[in-house]
PDB file of C-alpha atoms in Angstrom:
ATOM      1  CA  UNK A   1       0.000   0.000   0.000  1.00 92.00           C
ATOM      2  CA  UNK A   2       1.346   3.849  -0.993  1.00 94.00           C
ATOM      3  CA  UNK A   3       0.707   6.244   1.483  1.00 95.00           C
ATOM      4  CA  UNK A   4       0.980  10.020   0.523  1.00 96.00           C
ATOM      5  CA  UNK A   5       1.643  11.721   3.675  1.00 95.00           C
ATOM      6  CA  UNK A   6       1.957  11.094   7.350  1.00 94.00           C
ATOM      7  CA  UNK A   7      -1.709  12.021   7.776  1.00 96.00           C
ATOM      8  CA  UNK A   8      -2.357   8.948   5.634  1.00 96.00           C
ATOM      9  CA  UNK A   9       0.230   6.625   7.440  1.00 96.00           C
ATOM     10  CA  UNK A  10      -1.277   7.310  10.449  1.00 96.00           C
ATOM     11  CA  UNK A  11      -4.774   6.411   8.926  1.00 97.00           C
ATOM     12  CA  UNK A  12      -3.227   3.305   7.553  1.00 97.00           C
ATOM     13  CA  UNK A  13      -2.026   2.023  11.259  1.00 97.00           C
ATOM     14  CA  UNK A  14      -6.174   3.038  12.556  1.00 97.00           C
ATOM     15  CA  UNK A  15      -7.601   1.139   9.756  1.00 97.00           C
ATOM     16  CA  UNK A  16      -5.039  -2.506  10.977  1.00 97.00           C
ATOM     17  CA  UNK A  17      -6.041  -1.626  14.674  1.00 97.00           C
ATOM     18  CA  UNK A  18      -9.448  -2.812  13.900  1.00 95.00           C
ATOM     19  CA  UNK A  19      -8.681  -6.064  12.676  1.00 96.00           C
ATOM     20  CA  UNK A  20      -5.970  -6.414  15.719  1.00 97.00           C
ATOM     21  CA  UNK A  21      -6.714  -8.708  18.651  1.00 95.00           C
ATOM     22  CA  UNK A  22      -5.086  -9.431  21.950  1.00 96.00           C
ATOM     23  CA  UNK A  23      -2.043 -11.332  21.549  1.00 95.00           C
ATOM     24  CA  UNK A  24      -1.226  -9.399  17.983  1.00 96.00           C
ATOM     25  CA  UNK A  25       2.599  -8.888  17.551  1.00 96.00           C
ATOM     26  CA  UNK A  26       3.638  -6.227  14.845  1.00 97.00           C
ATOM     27  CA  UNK A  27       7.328  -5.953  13.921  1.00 97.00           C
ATOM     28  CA  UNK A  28       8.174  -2.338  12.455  1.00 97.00           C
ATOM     29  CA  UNK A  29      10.935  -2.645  10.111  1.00 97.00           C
ATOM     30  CA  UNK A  30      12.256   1.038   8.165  1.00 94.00           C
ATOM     31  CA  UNK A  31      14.854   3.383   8.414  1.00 91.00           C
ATOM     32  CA  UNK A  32      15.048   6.593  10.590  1.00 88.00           C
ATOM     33  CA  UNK A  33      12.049   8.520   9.432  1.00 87.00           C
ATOM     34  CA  UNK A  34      10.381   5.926   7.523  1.00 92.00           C
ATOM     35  CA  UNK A  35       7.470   6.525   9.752  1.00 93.00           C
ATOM     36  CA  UNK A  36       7.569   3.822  12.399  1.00 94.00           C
ATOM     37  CA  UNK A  37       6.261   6.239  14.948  1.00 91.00           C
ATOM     38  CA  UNK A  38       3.776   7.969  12.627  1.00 94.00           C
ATOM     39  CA  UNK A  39       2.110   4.523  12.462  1.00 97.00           C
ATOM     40  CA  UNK A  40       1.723   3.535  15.702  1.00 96.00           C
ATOM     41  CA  UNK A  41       0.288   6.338  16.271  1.00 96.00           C
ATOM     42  CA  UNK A  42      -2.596   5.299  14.396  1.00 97.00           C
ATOM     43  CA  UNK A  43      -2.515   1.905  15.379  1.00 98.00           C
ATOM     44  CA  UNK A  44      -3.488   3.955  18.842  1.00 97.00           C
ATOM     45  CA  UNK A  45      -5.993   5.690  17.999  1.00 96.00           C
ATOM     46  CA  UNK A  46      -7.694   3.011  15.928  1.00 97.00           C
ATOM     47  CA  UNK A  47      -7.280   0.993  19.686  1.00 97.00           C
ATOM     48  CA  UNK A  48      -8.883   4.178  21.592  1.00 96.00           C
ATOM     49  CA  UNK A  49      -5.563   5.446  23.295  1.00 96.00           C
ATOM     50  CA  UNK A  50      -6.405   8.543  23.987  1.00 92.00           C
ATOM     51  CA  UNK A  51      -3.095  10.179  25.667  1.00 91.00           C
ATOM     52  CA  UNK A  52      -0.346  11.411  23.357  1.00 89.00           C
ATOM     53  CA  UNK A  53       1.937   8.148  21.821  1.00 90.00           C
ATOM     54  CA  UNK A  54       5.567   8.753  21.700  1.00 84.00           C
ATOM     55  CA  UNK A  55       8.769   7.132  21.016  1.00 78.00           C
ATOM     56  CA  UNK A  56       9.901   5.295  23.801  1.00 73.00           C
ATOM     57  CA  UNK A  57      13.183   5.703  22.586  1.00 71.00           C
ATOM     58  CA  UNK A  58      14.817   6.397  26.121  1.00 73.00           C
ATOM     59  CA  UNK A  59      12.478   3.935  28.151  1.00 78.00           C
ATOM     60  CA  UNK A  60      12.253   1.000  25.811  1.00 85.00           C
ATOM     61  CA  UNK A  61       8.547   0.677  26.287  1.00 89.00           C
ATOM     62  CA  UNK A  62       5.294   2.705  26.731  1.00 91.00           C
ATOM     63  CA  UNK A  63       1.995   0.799  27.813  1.00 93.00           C
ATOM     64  CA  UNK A  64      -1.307   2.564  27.070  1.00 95.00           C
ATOM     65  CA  UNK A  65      -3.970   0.784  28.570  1.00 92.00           C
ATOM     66  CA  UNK A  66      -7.132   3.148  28.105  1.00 91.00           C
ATOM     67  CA  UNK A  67      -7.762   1.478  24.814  1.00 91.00           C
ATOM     68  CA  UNK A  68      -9.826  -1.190  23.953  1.00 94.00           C
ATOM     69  CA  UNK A  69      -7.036  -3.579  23.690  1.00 96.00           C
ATOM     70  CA  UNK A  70      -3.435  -2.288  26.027  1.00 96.00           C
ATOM     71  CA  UNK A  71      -1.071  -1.138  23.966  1.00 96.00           C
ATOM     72  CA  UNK A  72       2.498  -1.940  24.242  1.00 94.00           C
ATOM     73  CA  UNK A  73       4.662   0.052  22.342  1.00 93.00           C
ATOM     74  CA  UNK A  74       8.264  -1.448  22.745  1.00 91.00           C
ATOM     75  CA  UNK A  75      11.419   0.610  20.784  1.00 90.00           C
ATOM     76  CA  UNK A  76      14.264  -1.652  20.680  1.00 88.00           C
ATOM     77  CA  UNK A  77      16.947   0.699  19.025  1.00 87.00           C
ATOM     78  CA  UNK A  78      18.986   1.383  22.638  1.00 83.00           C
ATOM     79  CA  UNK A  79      18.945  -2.455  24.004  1.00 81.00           C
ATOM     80  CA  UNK A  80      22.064  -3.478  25.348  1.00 77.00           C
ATOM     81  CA  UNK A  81      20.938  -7.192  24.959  1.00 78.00           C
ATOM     82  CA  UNK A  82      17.933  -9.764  25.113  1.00 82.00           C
ATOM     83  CA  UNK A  83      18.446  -9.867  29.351  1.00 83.00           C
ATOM     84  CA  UNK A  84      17.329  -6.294  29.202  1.00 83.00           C
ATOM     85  CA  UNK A  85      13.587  -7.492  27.979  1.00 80.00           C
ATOM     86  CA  UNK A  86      13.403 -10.198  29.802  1.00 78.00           C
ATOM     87  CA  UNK A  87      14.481  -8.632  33.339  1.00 81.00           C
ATOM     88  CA  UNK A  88      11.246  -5.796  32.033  1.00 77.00           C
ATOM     89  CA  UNK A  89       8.754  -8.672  31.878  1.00 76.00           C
ATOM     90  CA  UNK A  90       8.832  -8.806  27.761  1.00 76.00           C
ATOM     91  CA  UNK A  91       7.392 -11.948  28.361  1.00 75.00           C
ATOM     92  CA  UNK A  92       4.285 -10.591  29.400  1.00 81.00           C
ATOM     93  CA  UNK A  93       4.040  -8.348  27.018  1.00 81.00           C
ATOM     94  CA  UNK A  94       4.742 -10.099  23.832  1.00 83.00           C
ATOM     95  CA  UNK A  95       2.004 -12.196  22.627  1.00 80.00           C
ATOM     96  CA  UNK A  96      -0.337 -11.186  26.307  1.00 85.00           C
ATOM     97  CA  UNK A  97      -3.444  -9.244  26.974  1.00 92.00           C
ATOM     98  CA  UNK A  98      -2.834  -6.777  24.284  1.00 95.00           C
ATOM     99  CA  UNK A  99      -1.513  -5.643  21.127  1.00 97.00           C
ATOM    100  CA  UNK A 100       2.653  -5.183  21.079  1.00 95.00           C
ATOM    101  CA  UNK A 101       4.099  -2.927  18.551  1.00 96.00           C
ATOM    102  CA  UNK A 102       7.568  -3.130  18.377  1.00 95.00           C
ATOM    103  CA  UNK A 103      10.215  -0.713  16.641  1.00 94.00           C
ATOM    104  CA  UNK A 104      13.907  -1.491  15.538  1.00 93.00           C
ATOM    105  CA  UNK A 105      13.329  -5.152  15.806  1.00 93.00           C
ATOM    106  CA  UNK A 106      16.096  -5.876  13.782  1.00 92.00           C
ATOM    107  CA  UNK A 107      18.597  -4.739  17.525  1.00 90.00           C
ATOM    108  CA  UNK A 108      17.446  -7.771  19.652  1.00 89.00           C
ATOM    109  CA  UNK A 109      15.901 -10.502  16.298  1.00 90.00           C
ATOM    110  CA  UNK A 110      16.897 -13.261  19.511  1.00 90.00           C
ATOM    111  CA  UNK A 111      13.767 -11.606  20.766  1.00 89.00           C
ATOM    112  CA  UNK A 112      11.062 -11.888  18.103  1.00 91.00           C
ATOM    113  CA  UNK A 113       8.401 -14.546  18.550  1.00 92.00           C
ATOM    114  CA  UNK A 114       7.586 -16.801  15.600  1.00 94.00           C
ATOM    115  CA  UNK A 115       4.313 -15.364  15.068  1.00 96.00           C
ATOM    116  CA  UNK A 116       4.009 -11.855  14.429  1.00 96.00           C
ATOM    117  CA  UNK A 117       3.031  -9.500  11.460  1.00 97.00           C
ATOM    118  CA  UNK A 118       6.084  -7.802   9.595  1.00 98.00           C
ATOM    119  CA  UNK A 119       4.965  -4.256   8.730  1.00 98.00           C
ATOM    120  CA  UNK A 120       7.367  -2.763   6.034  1.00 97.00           C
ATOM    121  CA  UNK A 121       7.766   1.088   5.623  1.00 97.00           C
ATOM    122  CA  UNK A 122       9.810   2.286   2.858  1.00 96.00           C
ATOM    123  CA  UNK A 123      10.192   5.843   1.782  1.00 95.00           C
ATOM    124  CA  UNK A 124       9.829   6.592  -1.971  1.00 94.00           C
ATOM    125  CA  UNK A 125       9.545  10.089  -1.980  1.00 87.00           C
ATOM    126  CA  UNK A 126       9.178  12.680   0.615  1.00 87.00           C
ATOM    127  CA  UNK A 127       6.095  11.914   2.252  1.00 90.00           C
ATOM    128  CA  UNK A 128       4.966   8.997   0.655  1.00 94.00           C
ATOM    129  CA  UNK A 129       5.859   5.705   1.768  1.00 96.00           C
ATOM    130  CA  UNK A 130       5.279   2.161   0.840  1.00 96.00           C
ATOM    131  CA  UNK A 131       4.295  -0.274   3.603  1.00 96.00           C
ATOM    132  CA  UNK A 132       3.950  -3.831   3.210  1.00 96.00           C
ATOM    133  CA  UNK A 133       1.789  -6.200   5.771  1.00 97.00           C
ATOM    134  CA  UNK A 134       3.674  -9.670   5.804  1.00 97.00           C
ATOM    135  CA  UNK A 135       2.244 -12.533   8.402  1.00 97.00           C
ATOM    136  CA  UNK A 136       5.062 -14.653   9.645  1.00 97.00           C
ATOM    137  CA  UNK A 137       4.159 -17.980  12.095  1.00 96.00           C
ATOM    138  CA  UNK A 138       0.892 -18.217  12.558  1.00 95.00           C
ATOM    139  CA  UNK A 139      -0.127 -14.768  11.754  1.00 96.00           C
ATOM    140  CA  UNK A 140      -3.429 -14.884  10.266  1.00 95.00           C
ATOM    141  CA  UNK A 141      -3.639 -13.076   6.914  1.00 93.00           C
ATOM    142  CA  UNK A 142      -4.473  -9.562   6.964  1.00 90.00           C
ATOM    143  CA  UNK A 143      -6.522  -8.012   4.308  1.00 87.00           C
ATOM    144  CA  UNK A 144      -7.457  -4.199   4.354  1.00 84.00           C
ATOM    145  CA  UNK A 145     -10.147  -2.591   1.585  1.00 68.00           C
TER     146      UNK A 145
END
Protein backbone atom coordinates (compact mmCIF):
# COMPACT_ATOMS: atom_id res chain seq x y z
CA UNK A 1 0.00 0.00 0.00
CA UNK A 2 1.35 3.85 -0.99
CA UNK A 3 0.71 6.24 1.48
CA UNK A 4 0.98 10.02 0.52
CA UNK A 5 1.64 11.72 3.68
CA UNK A 6 1.96 11.09 7.35
CA UNK A 7 -1.71 12.02 7.78
CA UNK A 8 -2.36 8.95 5.63
CA UNK A 9 0.23 6.63 7.44
CA UNK A 10 -1.28 7.31 10.45
CA UNK A 11 -4.77 6.41 8.93
CA UNK A 12 -3.23 3.31 7.55
CA UNK A 13 -2.03 2.02 11.26
CA UNK A 14 -6.17 3.04 12.56
CA UNK A 15 -7.60 1.14 9.76
CA UNK A 16 -5.04 -2.51 10.98
CA UNK A 17 -6.04 -1.63 14.67
CA UNK A 18 -9.45 -2.81 13.90
CA UNK A 19 -8.68 -6.06 12.68
CA UNK A 20 -5.97 -6.41 15.72
CA UNK A 21 -6.71 -8.71 18.65
CA UNK A 22 -5.09 -9.43 21.95
CA UNK A 23 -2.04 -11.33 21.55
CA UNK A 24 -1.23 -9.40 17.98
CA UNK A 25 2.60 -8.89 17.55
CA UNK A 26 3.64 -6.23 14.85
CA UNK A 27 7.33 -5.95 13.92
CA UNK A 28 8.17 -2.34 12.45
CA UNK A 29 10.94 -2.64 10.11
CA UNK A 30 12.26 1.04 8.16
CA UNK A 31 14.85 3.38 8.41
CA UNK A 32 15.05 6.59 10.59
CA UNK A 33 12.05 8.52 9.43
CA UNK A 34 10.38 5.93 7.52
CA UNK A 35 7.47 6.52 9.75
CA UNK A 36 7.57 3.82 12.40
CA UNK A 37 6.26 6.24 14.95
CA UNK A 38 3.78 7.97 12.63
CA UNK A 39 2.11 4.52 12.46
CA UNK A 40 1.72 3.53 15.70
CA UNK A 41 0.29 6.34 16.27
CA UNK A 42 -2.60 5.30 14.40
CA UNK A 43 -2.51 1.91 15.38
CA UNK A 44 -3.49 3.96 18.84
CA UNK A 45 -5.99 5.69 18.00
CA UNK A 46 -7.69 3.01 15.93
CA UNK A 47 -7.28 0.99 19.69
CA UNK A 48 -8.88 4.18 21.59
CA UNK A 49 -5.56 5.45 23.29
CA UNK A 50 -6.41 8.54 23.99
CA UNK A 51 -3.09 10.18 25.67
CA UNK A 52 -0.35 11.41 23.36
CA UNK A 53 1.94 8.15 21.82
CA UNK A 54 5.57 8.75 21.70
CA UNK A 55 8.77 7.13 21.02
CA UNK A 56 9.90 5.30 23.80
CA UNK A 57 13.18 5.70 22.59
CA UNK A 58 14.82 6.40 26.12
CA UNK A 59 12.48 3.94 28.15
CA UNK A 60 12.25 1.00 25.81
CA UNK A 61 8.55 0.68 26.29
CA UNK A 62 5.29 2.71 26.73
CA UNK A 63 2.00 0.80 27.81
CA UNK A 64 -1.31 2.56 27.07
CA UNK A 65 -3.97 0.78 28.57
CA UNK A 66 -7.13 3.15 28.10
CA UNK A 67 -7.76 1.48 24.81
CA UNK A 68 -9.83 -1.19 23.95
CA UNK A 69 -7.04 -3.58 23.69
CA UNK A 70 -3.43 -2.29 26.03
CA UNK A 71 -1.07 -1.14 23.97
CA UNK A 72 2.50 -1.94 24.24
CA UNK A 73 4.66 0.05 22.34
CA UNK A 74 8.26 -1.45 22.74
CA UNK A 75 11.42 0.61 20.78
CA UNK A 76 14.26 -1.65 20.68
CA UNK A 77 16.95 0.70 19.03
CA UNK A 78 18.99 1.38 22.64
CA UNK A 79 18.94 -2.45 24.00
CA UNK A 80 22.06 -3.48 25.35
CA UNK A 81 20.94 -7.19 24.96
CA UNK A 82 17.93 -9.76 25.11
CA UNK A 83 18.45 -9.87 29.35
CA UNK A 84 17.33 -6.29 29.20
CA UNK A 85 13.59 -7.49 27.98
CA UNK A 86 13.40 -10.20 29.80
CA UNK A 87 14.48 -8.63 33.34
CA UNK A 88 11.25 -5.80 32.03
CA UNK A 89 8.75 -8.67 31.88
CA UNK A 90 8.83 -8.81 27.76
CA UNK A 91 7.39 -11.95 28.36
CA UNK A 92 4.28 -10.59 29.40
CA UNK A 93 4.04 -8.35 27.02
CA UNK A 94 4.74 -10.10 23.83
CA UNK A 95 2.00 -12.20 22.63
CA UNK A 96 -0.34 -11.19 26.31
CA UNK A 97 -3.44 -9.24 26.97
CA UNK A 98 -2.83 -6.78 24.28
CA UNK A 99 -1.51 -5.64 21.13
CA UNK A 100 2.65 -5.18 21.08
CA UNK A 101 4.10 -2.93 18.55
CA UNK A 102 7.57 -3.13 18.38
CA UNK A 103 10.21 -0.71 16.64
CA UNK A 104 13.91 -1.49 15.54
CA UNK A 105 13.33 -5.15 15.81
CA UNK A 106 16.10 -5.88 13.78
CA UNK A 107 18.60 -4.74 17.53
CA UNK A 108 17.45 -7.77 19.65
CA UNK A 109 15.90 -10.50 16.30
CA UNK A 110 16.90 -13.26 19.51
CA UNK A 111 13.77 -11.61 20.77
CA UNK A 112 11.06 -11.89 18.10
CA UNK A 113 8.40 -14.55 18.55
CA UNK A 114 7.59 -16.80 15.60
CA UNK A 115 4.31 -15.36 15.07
CA UNK A 116 4.01 -11.86 14.43
CA UNK A 117 3.03 -9.50 11.46
CA UNK A 118 6.08 -7.80 9.60
CA UNK A 119 4.97 -4.26 8.73
CA UNK A 120 7.37 -2.76 6.03
CA UNK A 121 7.77 1.09 5.62
CA UNK A 122 9.81 2.29 2.86
CA UNK A 123 10.19 5.84 1.78
CA UNK A 124 9.83 6.59 -1.97
CA UNK A 125 9.55 10.09 -1.98
CA UNK A 126 9.18 12.68 0.61
CA UNK A 127 6.09 11.91 2.25
CA UNK A 128 4.97 9.00 0.66
CA UNK A 129 5.86 5.70 1.77
CA UNK A 130 5.28 2.16 0.84
CA UNK A 131 4.30 -0.27 3.60
CA UNK A 132 3.95 -3.83 3.21
CA UNK A 133 1.79 -6.20 5.77
CA UNK A 134 3.67 -9.67 5.80
CA UNK A 135 2.24 -12.53 8.40
CA UNK A 136 5.06 -14.65 9.65
CA UNK A 137 4.16 -17.98 12.10
CA UNK A 138 0.89 -18.22 12.56
CA UNK A 139 -0.13 -14.77 11.75
CA UNK A 140 -3.43 -14.88 10.27
CA UNK A 141 -3.64 -13.08 6.91
CA UNK A 142 -4.47 -9.56 6.96
CA UNK A 143 -6.52 -8.01 4.31
CA UNK A 144 -7.46 -4.20 4.35
CA UNK A 145 -10.15 -2.59 1.59
Amino acid sequence: MLTHSPAETRALGRQLASTLKAGDVLLLWGDLGAGKSEFTRGVAEGLGVTSTVTSPSFTILNVYDEGTLPLYHFDWYRLNGVDELYEMGMDEYLGGDGVAVVEWPSQCPEAIPETHLAVHLTPVGDSEREVTFTPMGDFRPISLD
